[in-house]
Tab-separated table of C-alpha atoms in Angstrom:
chain	number	residue	atom	x	y	z
A	1	MET	CA	-74.531	-89.124	107.820
A	2	ARG	CA	-76.789	-86.730	109.704
A	3	VAL	CA	-79.979	-87.783	111.497
A	4	VAL	CA	-82.885	-85.690	112.779
A	5	GLN	CA	-84.254	-87.240	115.971
A	6	VAL	CA	-87.892	-86.290	116.661
A	7	GLY	CA	-89.058	-86.831	120.234
A	8	LYS	CA	-91.385	-85.338	122.809
A	9	PHE	CA	-88.886	-83.747	125.195
A	10	TYR	CA	-85.158	-83.656	125.872
A	11	PRO	CA	-83.034	-83.011	128.958
A	12	PRO	CA	-82.360	-81.057	131.001
A	13	GLU	CA	-86.020	-79.935	130.878
A	14	TYR	CA	-87.439	-83.433	131.241
A	15	LEU	CA	-86.033	-86.947	131.574
A	16	GLY	CA	-88.371	-89.932	131.429
A	17	GLY	CA	-87.779	-93.429	130.104
A	18	LEU	CA	-88.240	-92.501	126.445
A	19	GLU	CA	-86.015	-89.452	126.805
A	20	THR	CA	-83.321	-91.537	128.497
A	21	VAL	CA	-83.277	-93.896	125.511
A	22	VAL	CA	-83.035	-90.986	123.067
A	23	VAL	CA	-80.191	-89.366	125.016
A	24	ASN	CA	-78.276	-92.649	125.236
A	25	LEU	CA	-78.787	-93.240	121.511
A	26	THR	CA	-77.889	-89.736	120.335
A	27	THR	CA	-74.796	-89.661	122.550
A	28	GLU	CA	-73.614	-92.946	121.069
A	29	LEU	CA	-74.388	-91.856	117.494
A	30	VAL	CA	-72.306	-88.706	117.940
A	31	ARG	CA	-69.484	-90.830	119.344
A	32	ARG	CA	-69.640	-92.867	116.135
A	33	GLY	CA	-69.298	-89.725	113.989
A	34	ILE	CA	-72.975	-89.405	113.033
A	35	GLY	CA	-74.377	-85.874	113.155
A	36	VAL	CA	-77.522	-85.488	115.254
A	37	THR	CA	-80.130	-82.776	115.694
A	38	ALA	CA	-82.923	-83.474	118.188
A	39	VAL	CA	-86.213	-81.677	117.504
A	40	VAL	CA	-88.573	-81.773	120.472
A	41	SER	CA	-91.200	-79.792	122.343
A	42	ALA	CA	-90.303	-77.364	125.070
A	43	VAL	CA	-91.772	-78.474	128.379
A	44	ARG	CA	-93.352	-75.070	128.772
A	45	GLY	CA	-93.215	-71.640	127.169
A	46	ARG	CA	-90.736	-70.432	124.615
A	47	GLY	CA	-88.563	-72.808	122.690
A	48	GLY	CA	-85.178	-72.201	121.099
A	49	ALA	CA	-81.971	-74.022	120.243
A	50	ASP	CA	-79.252	-75.182	122.612
A	51	THR	CA	-76.691	-77.936	123.009
A	52	TYR	CA	-76.914	-80.891	125.380
A	53	GLY	CA	-73.641	-82.769	125.399
A	54	ALA	CA	-72.634	-82.861	121.739
A	55	VAL	CA	-76.213	-82.860	120.449
A	56	ARG	CA	-77.927	-79.809	118.984
A	57	VAL	CA	-81.411	-79.595	120.484
A	58	VAL	CA	-84.183	-77.545	118.861
A	59	ARG	CA	-87.203	-77.015	121.113
A	60	ALA	CA	-90.578	-75.956	119.701
A	61	ARG	CA	-92.562	-73.438	121.687
A	62	SER	CA	-95.170	-75.129	123.879
A	63	TYR	CA	-98.687	-73.867	124.500
A	64	GLY	CA	-99.412	-76.474	127.147
A	65	THR	CA	-100.148	-80.186	127.241
A	66	VAL	CA	-103.390	-82.026	126.511
A	67	LEU	CA	-103.652	-85.748	127.345
A	68	SER	CA	-99.855	-86.049	127.619
A	69	GLN	CA	-99.384	-84.469	124.173
A	70	PRO	CA	-97.523	-81.133	124.069
A	71	ILE	CA	-99.198	-78.477	121.924
A	72	THR	CA	-96.330	-77.282	119.743
A	73	PRO	CA	-97.604	-76.204	116.291
A	74	ALA	CA	-94.104	-75.170	115.163
A	75	LEU	CA	-92.748	-78.729	115.463
A	76	PRO	CA	-93.460	-79.815	111.838
A	77	ARG	CA	-91.724	-76.720	110.454
A	78	LEU	CA	-88.710	-77.185	112.708
A	79	VAL	CA	-88.377	-80.805	111.595
A	80	ARG	CA	-88.483	-79.796	107.923
A	81	GLU	CA	-85.903	-77.045	108.480
A	82	SER	CA	-83.435	-79.278	110.353
A	83	PRO	CA	-80.662	-80.571	108.066
A	84	GLY	CA	-80.310	-84.320	107.864
A	85	ASP	CA	-80.247	-87.319	105.564
A	86	LEU	CA	-82.826	-89.259	107.561
A	87	VAL	CA	-85.540	-88.644	110.160
A	88	HIS	CA	-85.910	-90.872	113.231
A	89	LEU	CA	-89.254	-90.494	115.031
A	90	HIS	CA	-89.849	-91.798	118.536
A	91	HIS	CA	-93.392	-93.070	119.241
A	92	PRO	CA	-95.809	-92.356	120.847
A	93	ASN	CA	-95.888	-88.794	119.543
A	94	PRO	CA	-98.959	-87.858	117.416
A	95	LEU	CA	-97.661	-84.370	116.630
A	96	GLY	CA	-94.388	-85.956	115.577
A	97	ASP	CA	-96.385	-88.177	113.219
A	98	LEU	CA	-97.863	-85.084	111.602
A	99	ALA	CA	-94.387	-83.608	111.296
A	100	VAL	CA	-92.884	-86.589	109.465
A	101	LEU	CA	-95.857	-86.868	107.116
A	102	ARG	CA	-94.834	-83.476	105.726
A	103	ASP	CA	-91.209	-84.537	105.295
A	104	ARG	CA	-89.981	-86.594	102.350
A	105	ARG	CA	-86.695	-87.875	103.775
A	106	PRO	CA	-86.257	-91.575	104.647
A	107	LEU	CA	-87.998	-92.334	107.937
A	108	VAL	CA	-87.210	-94.730	110.783
A	109	ILE	CA	-89.610	-95.037	113.736
A	110	THR	CA	-88.903	-96.455	117.174
A	111	GLN	CA	-92.079	-97.749	118.798
A	112	HIS	CA	-91.324	-97.315	122.494
A	113	SER	CA	-94.912	-98.255	123.366
A	114	ASP	CA	-98.453	-98.019	122.087
A	115	VAL	CA	-100.703	-95.266	123.353
A	116	VAL	CA	-102.358	-96.975	126.329
A	117	ARG	CA	-103.945	-94.482	128.701
A	118	GLN	CA	-105.551	-92.447	125.883
A	119	ARG	CA	-106.659	-95.458	123.835
A	120	ALA	CA	-110.226	-94.105	123.701
A	121	LEU	CA	-108.888	-91.440	121.332
A	122	ALA	CA	-107.613	-94.041	118.859
A	123	PRO	CA	-110.260	-93.176	116.221
A	124	PHE	CA	-108.708	-89.703	116.044
A	125	TYR	CA	-104.960	-90.324	116.268
A	126	GLY	CA	-104.936	-93.882	114.882
A	127	PRO	CA	-105.083	-92.959	111.172
A	128	ILE	CA	-102.195	-90.504	111.602
A	129	VAL	CA	-100.071	-93.126	113.352
A	130	ARG	CA	-100.817	-95.672	110.625
A	131	ARG	CA	-99.843	-93.242	107.868
A	132	ALA	CA	-96.529	-92.582	109.592
A	133	LEU	CA	-95.908	-96.316	110.013
A	134	GLU	CA	-96.751	-96.859	106.346
A	135	ARG	CA	-94.213	-94.224	105.319
A	136	ALA	CA	-91.442	-95.566	107.564
A	137	ARG	CA	-88.806	-97.752	105.925
A	138	PHE	CA	-88.172	-99.522	109.219
A	139	VAL	CA	-89.808	-99.659	112.654
A	140	ALA	CA	-87.644	-100.575	115.642
A	141	VAL	CA	-88.882	-101.979	118.958
A	142	GLY	CA	-86.990	-102.597	122.177
A	143	SER	CA	-88.245	-106.156	122.669
A	144	GLU	CA	-89.927	-109.100	120.963
A	145	GLN	CA	-92.666	-108.817	123.580
A	146	LEU	CA	-93.739	-105.385	122.339
A	147	LEU	CA	-93.830	-106.620	118.756
A	148	ARG	CA	-96.119	-109.487	119.793
A	149	THR	CA	-98.512	-107.365	121.857
A	150	SER	CA	-98.609	-104.024	120.009
A	151	ARG	CA	-101.949	-103.221	118.414
A	152	GLU	CA	-100.497	-100.305	116.484
A	153	LEU	CA	-97.879	-102.482	114.752
A	154	ARG	CA	-100.337	-105.068	113.433
A	155	GLY	CA	-99.849	-105.316	109.695
A	156	PHE	CA	-96.370	-103.786	109.822
A	157	GLU	CA	-94.452	-106.785	111.177
A	158	ALA	CA	-92.376	-107.166	107.998
A	159	LYS	CA	-90.641	-103.837	108.520
A	160	VAL	CA	-90.054	-104.256	112.279
A	161	ARG	CA	-86.559	-104.808	113.681
A	162	VAL	CA	-85.862	-105.637	117.348
A	163	ILE	CA	-83.124	-103.419	118.784
A	164	PRO	CA	-82.941	-103.659	122.589
A	165	PHE	CA	-82.401	-100.386	124.404
A	166	GLY	CA	-79.075	-99.863	126.105
A	167	ILE	CA	-77.211	-97.686	128.577
A	168	ASP	CA	-73.601	-96.689	129.167
A	169	SER	CA	-72.810	-98.771	132.238
A	170	SER	CA	-69.638	-96.782	132.977
A	171	ARG	CA	-71.839	-93.917	134.153
A	172	PHE	CA	-73.052	-96.104	137.028
A	173	ALA	CA	-69.658	-97.021	138.446
A	174	ALA	CA	-69.105	-96.931	142.207
A	175	THR	CA	-66.769	-93.925	142.257
A	176	PRO	CA	-65.437	-92.562	145.569
A	177	ALA	CA	-68.059	-89.800	145.465
A	178	VAL	CA	-70.832	-92.337	144.850
A	179	LEU	CA	-69.604	-94.560	147.679
A	180	GLU	CA	-69.485	-91.615	150.066
A	181	ARG	CA	-73.048	-90.638	149.175
A	182	GLU	CA	-74.125	-94.301	149.392
A	183	GLY	CA	-72.905	-94.466	152.981
A	184	ALA	CA	-74.764	-91.296	153.883
A	185	LEU	CA	-77.972	-92.650	152.366
A	186	ARG	CA	-77.708	-95.964	154.213
A	187	ALA	CA	-77.231	-94.096	157.483
A	188	ALA	CA	-80.222	-91.867	156.746
A	189	TRP	CA	-82.336	-94.938	156.019
A	190	GLY	CA	-81.441	-96.476	159.364
A	191	CYS	CA	-78.998	-99.092	158.037
A	192	ARG	CA	-81.919	-101.449	157.366
A	193	PRO	CA	-82.485	-103.664	154.316
A	194	THR	CA	-83.805	-101.350	151.609
A	195	VAL	CA	-86.020	-101.699	148.551
A	196	LEU	CA	-85.701	-98.946	145.936
A	197	ALA	CA	-88.319	-97.959	143.355
A	198	VAL	CA	-87.731	-95.283	140.721
A	199	GLY	CA	-90.237	-93.644	138.379
A	200	ARG	CA	-92.982	-91.118	137.892
A	201	LEU	CA	-95.672	-91.353	140.541
A	202	VAL	CA	-98.481	-92.383	138.213
A	203	GLY	CA	-101.041	-95.158	138.438
A	204	TYR	CA	-99.561	-97.710	136.052
A	205	LYS	CA	-96.291	-97.846	138.009
A	206	GLY	CA	-98.027	-99.830	140.778
A	207	PHE	CA	-96.333	-98.014	143.656
A	208	ASP	CA	-99.504	-98.403	145.717
A	209	VAL	CA	-99.112	-102.182	145.421
A	210	LEU	CA	-95.498	-101.863	146.549
A	211	LEU	CA	-96.497	-99.840	149.607
A	212	ARG	CA	-99.063	-102.463	150.612
A	213	ALA	CA	-96.466	-105.193	150.146
A	214	MET	CA	-93.896	-103.344	152.261
A	215	ALA	CA	-96.249	-102.311	155.069
A	216	THR	CA	-95.377	-105.241	157.350
A	217	LEU	CA	-91.800	-105.942	156.246
A	218	ASP	CA	-88.910	-105.073	158.540
A	219	ALA	CA	-87.229	-103.050	155.800
A	220	THR	CA	-87.214	-99.579	154.287
A	221	VAL	CA	-88.758	-98.690	150.930
A	222	VAL	CA	-87.403	-95.630	149.124
A	223	ILE	CA	-89.319	-94.131	146.195
A	224	VAL	CA	-87.504	-91.749	143.853
A	225	GLY	CA	-89.710	-89.600	141.636
A	226	THR	CA	-92.580	-87.147	141.578
A	227	GLY	CA	-96.009	-87.142	139.999
A	228	PRO	CA	-99.753	-86.726	140.450
A	229	GLU	CA	-100.141	-89.851	142.606
A	230	GLU	CA	-97.850	-88.555	145.344
A	231	PRO	CA	-100.582	-87.371	147.782
A	232	ARG	CA	-102.414	-90.704	147.546
A	233	LEU	CA	-99.194	-92.675	147.965
A	234	ARG	CA	-98.158	-90.642	150.994
A	235	ALA	CA	-101.539	-91.413	152.558
A	236	LEU	CA	-100.936	-95.144	152.007
A	237	ALA	CA	-97.337	-95.133	153.204
A	238	ALA	CA	-96.261	-96.817	156.427
A	239	ALA	CA	-93.513	-95.477	158.676
A	240	ASN	CA	-90.864	-97.455	156.774
A	241	THR	CA	-91.374	-95.405	153.584
A	242	ARG	CA	-89.091	-92.629	152.320
A	243	PHE	CA	-90.097	-90.340	149.450
A	244	ALA	CA	-86.918	-88.947	147.896
A	245	GLY	CA	-88.612	-86.783	145.267
A	246	ARG	CA	-86.656	-85.778	142.176
A	247	VAL	CA	-82.909	-86.342	142.510
A	248	SER	CA	-79.881	-85.531	140.355
A	249	GLU	CA	-78.340	-88.179	138.115
A	250	GLU	CA	-75.360	-88.490	140.468
A	251	ASP	CA	-77.630	-88.912	143.475
A	252	LEU	CA	-79.761	-91.480	141.648
A	253	ILE	CA	-76.670	-93.591	141.000
A	254	ALA	CA	-75.857	-93.471	144.718
A	255	HIS	CA	-79.446	-94.514	145.511
A	256	TYR	CA	-79.070	-97.595	143.296
A	257	HIS	CA	-75.825	-98.579	144.995
A	258	ALA	CA	-77.278	-98.025	148.472
A	259	ALA	CA	-80.311	-100.252	147.847
A	260	ASP	CA	-80.445	-104.010	148.398
A	261	VAL	CA	-83.220	-104.719	145.876
A	262	VAL	CA	-84.723	-102.623	143.073
A	263	CYS	CA	-88.434	-103.112	142.402
A	264	LEU	CA	-90.531	-102.118	139.384
A	265	PRO	CA	-94.089	-103.095	140.411
A	266	SER	CA	-95.894	-101.837	137.273
A	267	VAL	CA	-99.427	-103.068	136.667
A	268	THR	CA	-100.192	-102.340	132.979
A	269	ILE	CA	-98.538	-102.591	129.569
A	270	ALA	CA	-97.926	-98.856	129.699
A	271	GLU	CA	-94.631	-100.047	131.237
A	272	ALA	CA	-93.199	-101.113	127.904
A	273	PHE	CA	-89.559	-101.653	128.917
A	274	GLY	CA	-88.303	-100.061	132.145
A	275	ILE	CA	-84.970	-98.316	131.595
A	276	VAL	CA	-84.548	-98.097	135.377
A	277	LEU	CA	-84.052	-101.869	135.347
A	278	LEU	CA	-80.966	-101.527	133.154
A	279	GLU	CA	-79.612	-98.824	135.441
A	280	ALA	CA	-80.122	-101.018	138.501
A	281	MET	CA	-78.496	-103.966	136.733
A	282	ALA	CA	-75.462	-101.840	135.868
A	283	CYS	CA	-75.113	-101.252	139.622
A	284	GLY	CA	-75.269	-104.995	140.315
A	285	LYS	CA	-78.706	-105.024	141.934
A	286	PRO	CA	-81.252	-107.876	141.869
A	287	LEU	CA	-84.685	-107.013	140.523
A	288	VAL	CA	-88.277	-107.721	141.473
A	289	THR	CA	-90.720	-107.034	138.648
A	290	THR	CA	-94.160	-108.047	137.437
A	291	ALA	CA	-95.114	-110.519	134.712
A	292	LEU	CA	-96.127	-108.047	132.026
A	293	PRO	CA	-96.146	-109.033	128.322
A	294	THR	CA	-93.637	-106.264	127.581
A	295	GLY	CA	-89.901	-105.669	127.576
A	296	VAL	CA	-89.929	-105.790	131.378
A	297	SER	CA	-90.190	-109.577	131.170
A	298	ALA	CA	-87.331	-109.725	128.661
A	299	VAL	CA	-84.986	-107.724	130.869
A	300	ASN	CA	-85.613	-109.431	134.232
A	301	ARG	CA	-85.176	-113.193	134.023
A	302	ASP	CA	-87.036	-114.931	136.812
A	303	GLY	CA	-84.667	-116.841	139.068
A	304	GLU	CA	-81.551	-115.495	137.316
A	305	THR	CA	-81.457	-111.688	137.547
A	306	GLY	CA	-84.308	-111.381	140.026
A	307	LEU	CA	-87.840	-112.526	140.781
A	308	VAL	CA	-91.095	-112.002	138.877
A	309	VAL	CA	-94.593	-111.842	140.395
A	310	PRO	CA	-98.120	-111.331	139.034
A	311	PRO	CA	-98.981	-107.645	138.519
A	312	GLY	CA	-101.141	-106.114	141.230
A	313	ASP	CA	-100.562	-108.975	143.704
A	314	ALA	CA	-99.286	-107.328	146.899
A	315	GLY	CA	-98.975	-110.667	148.697
A	316	ALA	CA	-96.791	-112.222	146.017
A	317	LEU	CA	-94.730	-109.052	145.825
A	318	ARG	CA	-94.216	-109.071	149.589
A	319	GLU	CA	-93.073	-112.703	149.490
A	320	ALA	CA	-90.585	-112.069	146.662
A	321	LEU	CA	-89.112	-109.013	148.363
A	322	SER	CA	-88.883	-110.843	151.678
A	323	THR	CA	-87.151	-113.793	149.998
A	324	LEU	CA	-84.378	-111.586	148.623
A	325	LEU	CA	-84.051	-109.316	151.640
A	326	GLU	CA	-83.490	-112.351	153.878
A	327	ASP	CA	-80.906	-113.998	151.603
A	328	PRO	CA	-77.794	-111.815	151.020
A	329	ALA	CA	-75.969	-114.546	149.090
A	330	ARG	CA	-78.827	-114.946	146.636
A	331	ARG	CA	-79.094	-111.164	146.252
A	332	GLU	CA	-75.409	-110.943	145.428
A	333	ALA	CA	-75.562	-113.794	142.903
A	334	MET	CA	-78.591	-112.336	141.146
A	335	GLY	CA	-77.060	-108.864	141.179
A	336	GLU	CA	-73.899	-110.133	139.497
A	337	ALA	CA	-75.984	-112.021	136.931
A	338	ALA	CA	-77.982	-108.854	136.295
A	339	ARG	CA	-74.805	-106.831	135.751
A	340	ASP	CA	-73.521	-109.453	133.309
A	341	VAL	CA	-76.772	-109.493	131.293
A	342	GLN	CA	-76.852	-105.699	131.079
A	343	THR	CA	-73.224	-105.484	129.967
A	344	ARG	CA	-73.602	-108.231	127.376
A	345	GLU	CA	-77.033	-107.429	125.911
A	346	TYR	CA	-78.151	-103.922	126.872
A	347	GLY	CA	-75.184	-101.627	126.246
A	348	ALA	CA	-75.422	-98.218	124.571
A	349	ALA	CA	-72.595	-99.068	122.156
A	350	LEU	CA	-74.445	-102.153	120.914
A	351	MET	CA	-77.681	-100.176	120.523
A	352	GLY	CA	-75.862	-97.419	118.626
A	353	ALA	CA	-74.166	-99.873	116.264
A	354	ARG	CA	-77.474	-101.551	115.460
A	355	TYR	CA	-79.223	-98.249	114.760
A	356	ALA	CA	-76.319	-97.015	112.610
A	357	LYS	CA	-76.663	-100.164	110.506
A	358	LEU	CA	-80.439	-99.678	110.286
A	359	TYR	CA	-79.954	-96.086	109.102
A	360	GLU	CA	-77.594	-97.278	106.361
A	361	GLU	CA	-80.197	-99.793	105.214
A	362	ALA	CA	-82.903	-97.120	105.239
A	363	LEU	CA	-80.741	-94.787	103.157
A	364	GLY	CA	-79.726	-97.533	100.746
């Protein structure tokens, strides 16, 4: 079997939550003997073909980005020209929808999230999305919560399958190199209790709420990531804040291990799942998240793997963080529970097996 994966971007040019899922999936599919070609947009400028791991990656030339959508007119042609028995499209990706509408092979779509921030444009892109969903044999979602709340999937429930996203937890092991870097980070942070947040610095992530919550806590908050909100966040930050910027994968793993609590304070349903939560869980860290009607609430189980607070409530967030920072035994118990849940329910091997079975059904 050979599958053409159609996404927005692919590492090493760009690595967001959606891209992390695609990389984890394609890596696992290749391990299972399934051929994979990923067709994506170049982040900027000329495209071309290369190899990332064992995956052939074809990048369409980019002429810029408008409203988070790369302008890559060659994408439909590159999808058609890529050999494969089946096409797997990752939503949201309006240009990808156009590409698969011109392709007659069996289609599977993963709905990572609805389009949220550009919803005003729904009259324009909505019909294209619906046509792609109509053509798909199956639509996969990462959580029951997304299926219940998605506007775009209304009317398509019969073809939806829930396949939770997963990661390879072995990548997050506390190796000697990771432990050495962890110690250096703790020293740099002043050996104080530390809250870690990871993600693009954009409005829906709620990092401004986190900074307000942390302003009076005797602890350090470390934010890993870059984005357009950085100047505003730096202006809000108290002296206990560290902005780490973009870090390597190896350094990110050390950041997880060095932290006491990992927080995802997102404030809108644009946060459809939160892959960083799985990564933190693989490192045995307790979570503090917000009560969003998305996969975030499926991953973090209030009182078991962490604590959950109302979105946008800095006071409640401060109280939850303070509760865990002041109780090492509870942190350790929740961290171990989080690791167990991730290993049992959110592994890359399990995700890959479920998608391989779905592909077989789509081809049958």
